[in-house]
Short mmCIF file of N, CA and C in Angstrom, two decimals:
data_model
loop_
_atom_site.label_atom_id
_atom_site.label_comp_id
_atom_site.label_asym_id
_atom_site.label_seq_id
_atom_site.Cartn_x
_atom_site.Cartn_y
_atom_site.Cartn_z
N MET F 98 4.35 14.52 -11.30
CA MET F 98 3.19 13.79 -10.71
C MET F 98 2.63 14.75 -10.57
N ARG F 99 0.90 14.72 -10.52
CA ARG F 99 0.29 16.46 -10.41
C ARG F 99 -1.04 15.38 -9.84
N VAL F 100 -1.65 16.25 -8.85
CA VAL F 100 -3.09 15.71 -8.63
C VAL F 100 -3.87 16.97 -7.94
N SER F 101 -5.30 17.08 -7.66
CA SER F 101 -5.78 18.07 -7.52
C SER F 101 -6.97 17.45 -6.27
N VAL F 102 -7.74 18.32 -5.72
CA VAL F 102 -8.23 17.68 -4.55
C VAL F 102 -9.56 18.61 -4.51
N ARG F 103 -10.49 18.29 -4.49
CA ARG F 103 -11.93 19.19 -4.71
C ARG F 103 -12.93 19.22 -3.82
N LEU F 104 -13.10 19.70 -2.90
CA LEU F 104 -14.26 20.00 -2.06
C LEU F 104 -15.59 20.14 -2.62
N LEU F 105 -16.24 19.09 -2.29
CA LEU F 105 -17.62 18.99 -3.26
C LEU F 105 -18.59 19.41 -2.18
N GLU F 106 -18.80 18.99 -0.58
CA GLU F 106 -19.87 20.00 0.08
C GLU F 106 -19.25 18.85 1.30
N GLY F 107 -19.78 19.64 2.75
CA GLY F 107 -19.24 18.67 3.88
C GLY F 107 -18.11 18.58 3.96
N MET F 108 -17.64 17.33 3.90
CA MET F 108 -15.98 17.03 4.36
C MET F 108 -16.00 16.11 3.30
N THR F 109 -16.86 15.96 2.13
CA THR F 109 -16.82 15.05 1.02
C THR F 109 -15.95 15.84 -0.17
N PHE F 110 -14.65 15.39 -0.90
CA PHE F 110 -13.71 15.95 -1.78
C PHE F 110 -13.80 14.78 -2.63
N VAL F 111 -13.55 15.63 -3.94
CA VAL F 111 -12.78 14.29 -5.27
C VAL F 111 -11.11 14.64 -5.58
N GLY F 112 -10.78 13.68 -5.20
CA GLY F 112 -9.63 13.81 -6.45
C GLY F 112 -9.16 13.69 -7.09
N SER F 113 -8.27 14.23 -8.08
CA SER F 113 -7.97 14.03 -9.55
C SER F 113 -6.50 13.84 -9.78
N SER F 114 -6.56 12.64 -10.44
CA SER F 114 -4.96 12.26 -10.54
C SER F 114 -4.68 12.73 -12.38
N GLU F 115 -3.50 13.32 -12.10
CA GLU F 115 -2.80 13.55 -13.78
C GLU F 115 -3.17 12.62 -14.60
N SER F 116 -3.72 11.46 -14.67
CA SER F 116 -3.88 9.94 -15.57
C SER F 116 -5.59 10.24 -15.41
N GLY F 117 -5.87 11.59 -14.93
CA GLY F 117 -7.36 11.49 -15.74
C GLY F 117 -8.21 10.70 -14.70
N HIS F 118 -7.99 10.04 -13.70
CA HIS F 118 -8.18 9.38 -12.78
C HIS F 118 -8.68 10.03 -11.47
N GLY F 119 -10.03 9.79 -10.61
CA GLY F 119 -10.53 10.18 -9.42
C GLY F 119 -11.14 9.30 -8.38
N LEU F 120 -11.25 9.98 -7.64
CA LEU F 120 -11.58 8.93 -6.40
C LEU F 120 -12.41 10.49 -5.34
N VAL F 121 -13.22 9.31 -4.56
CA VAL F 121 -14.10 10.17 -3.57
C VAL F 121 -13.59 10.33 -2.25
N LEU F 122 -13.13 11.24 -1.71
CA LEU F 122 -12.84 11.11 -0.06
C LEU F 122 -13.32 11.75 0.69
N ASP F 123 -13.95 10.93 1.90
CA ASP F 123 -14.23 11.72 2.70
C ASP F 123 -14.08 11.27 4.07
N ALA F 124 -15.24 12.11 5.07
CA ALA F 124 -14.41 11.88 6.94
C ALA F 124 -15.42 11.23 7.55
N SER F 125 -15.49 10.72 8.64
CA SER F 125 -16.49 9.86 9.07
C SER F 125 -18.11 10.94 9.61
N PRO F 126 -19.15 10.73 9.80
CA PRO F 126 -19.83 11.65 10.23
C PRO F 126 -19.67 12.33 11.46
N GLU F 127 -18.38 11.79 12.39
CA GLU F 127 -17.85 12.49 13.87
C GLU F 127 -17.66 14.08 13.35
N VAL F 128 -17.05 14.01 12.31
CA VAL F 128 -16.19 14.89 12.29
C VAL F 128 -17.15 15.79 10.89
N GLY F 129 -18.36 15.75 10.61
CA GLY F 129 -18.95 16.37 9.50
C GLY F 129 -18.66 15.63 8.18
N GLY F 130 -18.33 14.60 7.90
CA GLY F 130 -18.38 13.94 6.88
C GLY F 130 -19.46 12.96 6.58
N SER F 131 -19.63 12.75 5.42
CA SER F 131 -20.49 11.97 5.08
C SER F 131 -20.51 10.33 5.05
N ASP F 132 -19.16 10.16 4.61
CA ASP F 132 -18.88 8.21 4.90
C ASP F 132 -19.07 8.33 3.50
N LEU F 133 -18.89 8.67 2.30
CA LEU F 133 -19.07 8.16 1.28
C LEU F 133 -17.85 7.92 0.70
N GLY F 134 -16.43 7.62 1.27
CA GLY F 134 -15.44 7.23 0.67
C GLY F 134 -14.17 6.91 1.64
N PRO F 135 -13.05 6.71 1.32
CA PRO F 135 -11.93 5.81 2.17
C PRO F 135 -11.31 7.32 2.94
N ARG F 136 -11.08 7.48 4.24
CA ARG F 136 -10.18 8.56 4.59
C ARG F 136 -8.77 8.64 3.57
N PRO F 137 -8.86 10.20 3.83
CA PRO F 137 -6.80 10.44 3.10
C PRO F 137 -6.27 9.30 4.07
N MET F 138 -6.07 8.77 5.13
CA MET F 138 -5.13 7.97 4.95
C MET F 138 -5.11 6.33 4.81
N GLU F 139 -6.87 6.30 4.87
CA GLU F 139 -6.62 4.74 4.37
C GLU F 139 -6.56 4.92 2.56
N VAL F 140 -6.02 5.92 1.74
CA VAL F 140 -5.92 5.77 0.87
C VAL F 140 -4.46 5.77 0.06
N PHE F 141 -3.90 6.36 1.25
CA PHE F 141 -1.94 6.70 1.42
C PHE F 141 -1.87 5.20 1.73
N LEU F 142 -2.97 4.34 2.57
CA LEU F 142 -2.30 2.90 3.10
C LEU F 142 -2.33 2.15 1.56
N ILE F 143 -3.48 2.04 0.97
CA ILE F 143 -3.57 1.29 -0.18
C ILE F 143 -2.67 1.89 -1.30
N GLY F 144 -2.65 3.10 -0.92
CA GLY F 144 -1.47 2.92 -2.15
C GLY F 144 -0.01 2.32 -2.10
N ALA F 145 0.43 2.77 -0.49
CA ALA F 145 1.41 1.49 -0.64
C ALA F 145 1.60 0.25 -0.48
N ALA F 146 0.41 -0.16 -0.18
CA ALA F 146 0.21 -1.74 -0.47
C ALA F 146 0.44 -1.96 -1.67
N ALA F 147 -0.52 -1.14 -2.67
CA ALA F 147 -0.28 -1.04 -4.47
C ALA F 147 0.88 -1.14 -4.52
N CYS F 148 1.59 0.03 -4.20
CA CYS F 148 2.94 -0.01 -4.86
C CYS F 148 4.34 -0.99 -4.15
N THR F 149 3.76 -1.57 -3.45
CA THR F 149 5.21 -2.87 -3.14
C THR F 149 4.07 -4.20 -3.78
N ALA F 150 2.80 -4.48 -4.34
CA ALA F 150 2.26 -5.34 -4.73
C ALA F 150 3.10 -5.36 -6.16
N PHE F 151 3.15 -4.00 -7.13
CA PHE F 151 3.25 -3.76 -8.44
C PHE F 151 4.90 -3.95 -8.23
N ASP F 152 5.41 -3.99 -7.50
CA ASP F 152 6.83 -4.26 -7.68
C ASP F 152 6.97 -5.94 -7.85
N VAL F 153 6.09 -6.81 -6.53
CA VAL F 153 6.42 -7.80 -6.53
C VAL F 153 6.01 -8.68 -7.78
N ALA F 154 5.08 -8.43 -8.37
CA ALA F 154 4.38 -8.88 -9.19
C ALA F 154 4.94 -8.84 -10.66
N TYR F 155 5.60 -7.32 -10.39
CA TYR F 155 6.44 -7.33 -11.46
C TYR F 155 8.17 -7.71 -11.85
N LEU F 156 8.64 -8.39 -10.36
CA LEU F 156 9.78 -8.90 -10.57
C LEU F 156 9.34 -10.47 -10.49
N LEU F 157 8.54 -10.87 -9.86
CA LEU F 157 7.89 -12.23 -9.64
C LEU F 157 8.13 -12.80 -11.65
N ARG F 158 7.21 -11.60 -12.59
CA ARG F 158 7.06 -12.16 -13.85
C ARG F 158 8.04 -11.58 -14.73
N LYS F 159 9.00 -10.99 -14.26
CA LYS F 159 10.68 -10.64 -14.87
C LYS F 159 11.11 -12.09 -14.80
N TRP F 160 11.44 -12.42 -13.46
CA TRP F 160 12.15 -13.81 -13.46
C TRP F 160 11.42 -15.22 -14.19
N GLY F 161 10.75 -15.19 -14.75
CA GLY F 161 9.80 -15.97 -15.65
C GLY F 161 8.70 -16.93 -14.90
N ARG F 162 8.91 -16.03 -13.89
CA ARG F 162 7.34 -16.91 -12.91
C ARG F 162 6.21 -16.43 -13.30
N ARG F 163 4.98 -17.18 -13.17
CA ARG F 163 3.70 -17.03 -13.46
C ARG F 163 3.26 -15.99 -12.13
N VAL F 164 1.81 -15.24 -11.73
CA VAL F 164 1.33 -15.07 -11.04
C VAL F 164 0.12 -14.96 -10.80
N ASP F 165 -0.25 -16.41 -10.51
CA ASP F 165 -1.95 -16.06 -10.64
C ASP F 165 -2.53 -15.22 -9.85
N SER F 166 -2.29 -15.12 -8.63
CA SER F 166 -3.15 -14.26 -7.61
C SER F 166 -1.91 -13.52 -7.09
N LEU F 167 -2.27 -12.56 -6.59
CA LEU F 167 -1.59 -11.49 -5.33
C LEU F 167 -2.39 -10.36 -5.01
N GLU F 168 -2.26 -10.57 -3.56
CA GLU F 168 -3.23 -10.12 -2.63
C GLU F 168 -2.36 -9.15 -1.31
N VAL F 169 -2.17 -8.18 -0.98
CA VAL F 169 -1.26 -7.62 0.35
C VAL F 169 -2.16 -7.14 0.49
N SER F 170 -2.41 -7.47 2.46
CA SER F 170 -3.04 -6.76 3.55
C SER F 170 -1.83 -6.00 4.10
N ALA F 171 -2.30 -4.66 4.75
CA ALA F 171 -1.81 -3.89 5.45
C ALA F 171 -2.42 -3.59 6.65
N GLU F 172 -1.88 -3.63 7.31
CA GLU F 172 -1.99 -3.32 8.73
C GLU F 172 -1.39 -1.94 9.68
N ALA F 173 -1.84 -0.89 9.92
CA ALA F 173 -1.01 0.11 10.56
C ALA F 173 -1.76 0.70 11.46
N GLU F 174 -0.79 0.93 12.19
CA GLU F 174 -0.74 1.99 13.60
C GLU F 174 -0.16 3.51 13.56
N ARG F 175 -0.96 4.00 14.11
CA ARG F 175 -0.46 5.91 13.94
C ARG F 175 -0.65 6.49 15.21
N ALA F 176 0.19 7.39 15.40
CA ALA F 176 0.75 8.12 16.54
C ALA F 176 -0.15 8.56 17.02
N ARG F 177 -0.56 8.96 18.28
CA ARG F 177 -1.82 9.25 19.43
C ARG F 177 -1.81 11.02 18.69
N ASP F 178 -0.71 12.05 19.02
CA ASP F 178 -0.86 12.88 18.87
C ASP F 178 -0.26 13.35 17.35
N HIS F 179 -1.26 14.71 16.77
CA HIS F 179 -0.47 14.72 15.92
C HIS F 179 0.96 15.38 15.34
N PRO F 180 1.28 15.41 14.60
CA PRO F 180 0.73 14.70 12.88
C PRO F 180 0.68 13.05 13.59
N ARG F 181 -0.72 12.44 13.12
CA ARG F 181 -0.97 11.14 13.63
C ARG F 181 0.01 10.57 12.46
N VAL F 182 1.08 10.04 12.37
CA VAL F 182 2.31 9.49 11.72
C VAL F 182 1.45 7.68 11.27
N PHE F 183 2.15 6.90 10.70
CA PHE F 183 1.74 5.69 10.72
C PHE F 183 3.15 5.45 11.94
N THR F 184 3.10 4.90 12.88
CA THR F 184 4.18 4.13 13.52
C THR F 184 5.06 2.76 13.20
N ARG F 185 4.08 1.47 12.80
CA ARG F 185 4.05 0.53 12.47
C ARG F 185 3.29 0.14 11.17
N VAL F 186 3.90 -0.43 10.58
CA VAL F 186 3.08 -1.44 9.37
C VAL F 186 3.22 -2.40 9.69
N ALA F 187 2.11 -3.36 9.31
CA ALA F 187 2.42 -5.10 9.32
C ALA F 187 1.62 -5.31 7.72
N LEU F 188 2.37 -6.14 6.91
CA LEU F 188 1.67 -6.29 5.76
C LEU F 188 2.09 -7.77 5.56
N THR F 189 0.78 -8.34 4.60
CA THR F 189 0.79 -9.89 4.38
C THR F 189 1.18 -10.14 3.31
N PHE F 190 1.74 -10.73 2.13
CA PHE F 190 1.70 -11.31 0.71
C PHE F 190 0.90 -12.61 0.76
N ARG F 191 0.02 -12.26 0.03
CA ARG F 191 -0.53 -13.58 -0.04
C ARG F 191 -0.41 -13.65 -1.56
N VAL F 192 0.24 -15.13 -2.27
CA VAL F 192 0.89 -15.15 -3.53
C VAL F 192 0.47 -16.48 -4.43
N LYS F 193 0.33 -16.81 -5.01
CA LYS F 193 -0.22 -18.11 -5.76
C LYS F 193 0.52 -17.96 -7.10
N THR F 194 1.41 -18.64 -7.36
CA THR F 194 2.61 -18.65 -8.22
C THR F 194 3.23 -20.01 -8.18
N ASP F 195 3.79 -19.94 -9.39
CA ASP F 195 4.55 -21.15 -9.63
C ASP F 195 6.00 -20.95 -9.19
N ALA F 196 6.32 -19.50 -8.61
CA ALA F 196 7.40 -19.05 -7.97
C ALA F 196 8.18 -20.47 -6.47
N ALA F 197 9.02 -20.40 -6.41
CA ALA F 197 9.75 -20.59 -4.99
C ALA F 197 9.25 -20.00 -3.93
N ARG F 198 9.07 -20.55 -2.81
CA ARG F 198 8.83 -19.07 -1.64
C ARG F 198 10.11 -18.64 -1.47
N GLU F 199 11.54 -19.02 -2.00
CA GLU F 199 12.64 -18.24 -1.71
C GLU F 199 12.51 -17.12 -2.79
N GLU F 200 12.19 -17.34 -3.92
CA GLU F 200 12.11 -16.33 -5.16
C GLU F 200 11.17 -15.12 -4.75
N VAL F 201 9.42 -15.55 -4.02
CA VAL F 201 8.92 -14.55 -3.83
C VAL F 201 8.85 -14.36 -2.94
N GLU F 202 10.28 -14.14 -1.68
CA GLU F 202 10.40 -13.69 -0.58
C GLU F 202 11.22 -12.46 -0.90
N ARG F 203 12.07 -13.22 -1.93
CA ARG F 203 13.13 -12.08 -2.22
C ARG F 203 12.54 -10.98 -3.14
N ALA F 204 11.49 -11.05 -3.88
CA ALA F 204 10.71 -10.32 -4.36
C ALA F 204 10.36 -8.85 -3.46
N VAL F 205 9.91 -9.57 -2.44
CA VAL F 205 9.07 -8.82 -1.32
C VAL F 205 10.48 -7.93 -0.77
N ARG F 206 11.32 -8.63 -0.61
CA ARG F 206 12.65 -7.83 0.19
C ARG F 206 13.06 -7.32 -0.66
N LEU F 207 13.36 -7.24 -1.89
CA LEU F 207 13.61 -6.18 -2.86
C LEU F 207 13.08 -4.92 -3.07
N SER F 208 11.21 -5.07 -3.02
CA SER F 208 10.81 -4.45 -3.36
C SER F 208 10.62 -3.51 -1.52
N GLN F 209 10.63 -4.06 -0.94
CA GLN F 209 10.96 -3.30 0.16
C GLN F 209 11.94 -2.35 0.94
N SER F 210 13.13 -3.32 0.01
CA SER F 210 14.42 -2.10 0.62
C SER F 210 14.91 -1.55 -0.46
N ARG F 211 14.27 -1.46 -1.66
CA ARG F 211 14.68 -0.58 -2.98
C ARG F 211 14.09 -0.02 -3.67
N TYR F 212 12.74 -0.63 -3.97
CA TYR F 212 12.20 -0.50 -5.07
C TYR F 212 10.91 0.32 -5.12
N CYS F 213 10.14 0.43 -3.77
CA CYS F 213 8.91 0.62 -3.50
C CYS F 213 9.27 2.07 -2.61
N SER F 214 8.72 3.44 -3.18
CA SER F 214 9.06 4.25 -2.82
C SER F 214 8.07 4.87 -1.95
N ALA F 215 6.72 4.32 -1.95
CA ALA F 215 6.09 4.58 -0.52
C ALA F 215 6.72 4.22 0.79
N PHE F 216 6.91 2.55 0.41
CA PHE F 216 7.40 2.28 1.63
C PHE F 216 8.84 2.99 2.10
N ALA F 217 9.60 3.54 1.15
CA ALA F 217 10.31 4.39 1.67
C ALA F 217 10.28 5.50 2.76
N MET F 218 9.13 5.95 1.85
CA MET F 218 8.96 7.63 2.53
C MET F 218 8.20 7.09 4.35
N ILE F 219 7.11 5.96 4.57
CA ILE F 219 6.62 5.53 5.66
C ILE F 219 8.38 5.22 6.64
N ARG F 220 9.24 4.54 5.84
CA ARG F 220 9.94 4.16 7.34
C ARG F 220 11.08 5.71 7.14
N ALA F 221 11.13 6.42 6.30
CA ALA F 221 12.09 7.98 6.78
C ALA F 221 10.96 8.82 8.09
N SER F 222 10.12 8.41 7.80
CA SER F 222 9.15 9.16 8.90
C SER F 222 8.86 8.41 10.54
N GLY F 223 10.27 7.17 10.85
CA GLY F 223 9.75 6.25 11.53
C GLY F 223 9.39 5.26 12.24
N ALA F 224 8.58 4.71 11.39
CA ALA F 224 7.81 3.32 11.21
C ALA F 224 8.73 2.56 11.40
N SER F 225 8.52 1.63 11.96
CA SER F 225 8.84 0.24 11.62
C SER F 225 7.51 -0.31 10.44
N VAL F 226 8.58 -1.23 9.63
CA VAL F 226 7.56 -1.74 9.03
C VAL F 226 7.89 -3.70 8.63
N GLU F 227 6.62 -4.69 8.97
CA GLU F 227 7.03 -5.56 8.93
C GLU F 227 5.98 -6.55 7.81
N TYR F 228 7.01 -7.56 7.57
CA TYR F 228 5.89 -8.31 6.67
C TYR F 228 6.46 -9.74 6.79
N SER F 229 4.91 -10.84 6.33
CA SER F 229 5.27 -12.19 6.01
C SER F 229 4.89 -12.39 4.30
N VAL F 230 5.03 -13.60 4.10
CA VAL F 230 4.25 -14.39 2.86
C VAL F 230 3.72 -15.62 3.30
N GLU F 231 2.42 -15.43 2.52
CA GLU F 231 1.71 -16.65 2.48
C GLU F 231 1.86 -17.60 1.07
N LEU F 232 2.04 -18.23 0.83
CA LEU F 232 2.29 -19.19 -0.63
C LEU F 232 0.61 -19.69 -0.54
N VAL F 233 -0.54 -19.37 -1.52
CA VAL F 233 -1.30 -20.03 -1.68
C VAL F 233 -2.00 -21.01 -2.56
#
């Protein structure tokens, strides 16, 4: 996997992925940014939430279940001192599916314990991760 990040002006950057997609990242005006895009740690958390969401959708469909909608909300707390790593992440999985609650919970558990590389890295840094499941 390869990515690059290029400074545009001030504290505004454009990130480019190997797959050919781009993303604008920026800082808050207090530190010289223009507030034109998300902060890097917000993008990191979005990526982690997407990683586990992909797993859950994939597993449920692999088990022959329909996934009508799936939303993962993530809330993170960060260390006060640098490096300001995540210390706690709380996830809420909102799923509309024909799967039973136990199947959805199993998919989430498997994602969190086995498949999701992003959350494996978050846990390796010492952060606690908790989650809940809501069936829509």
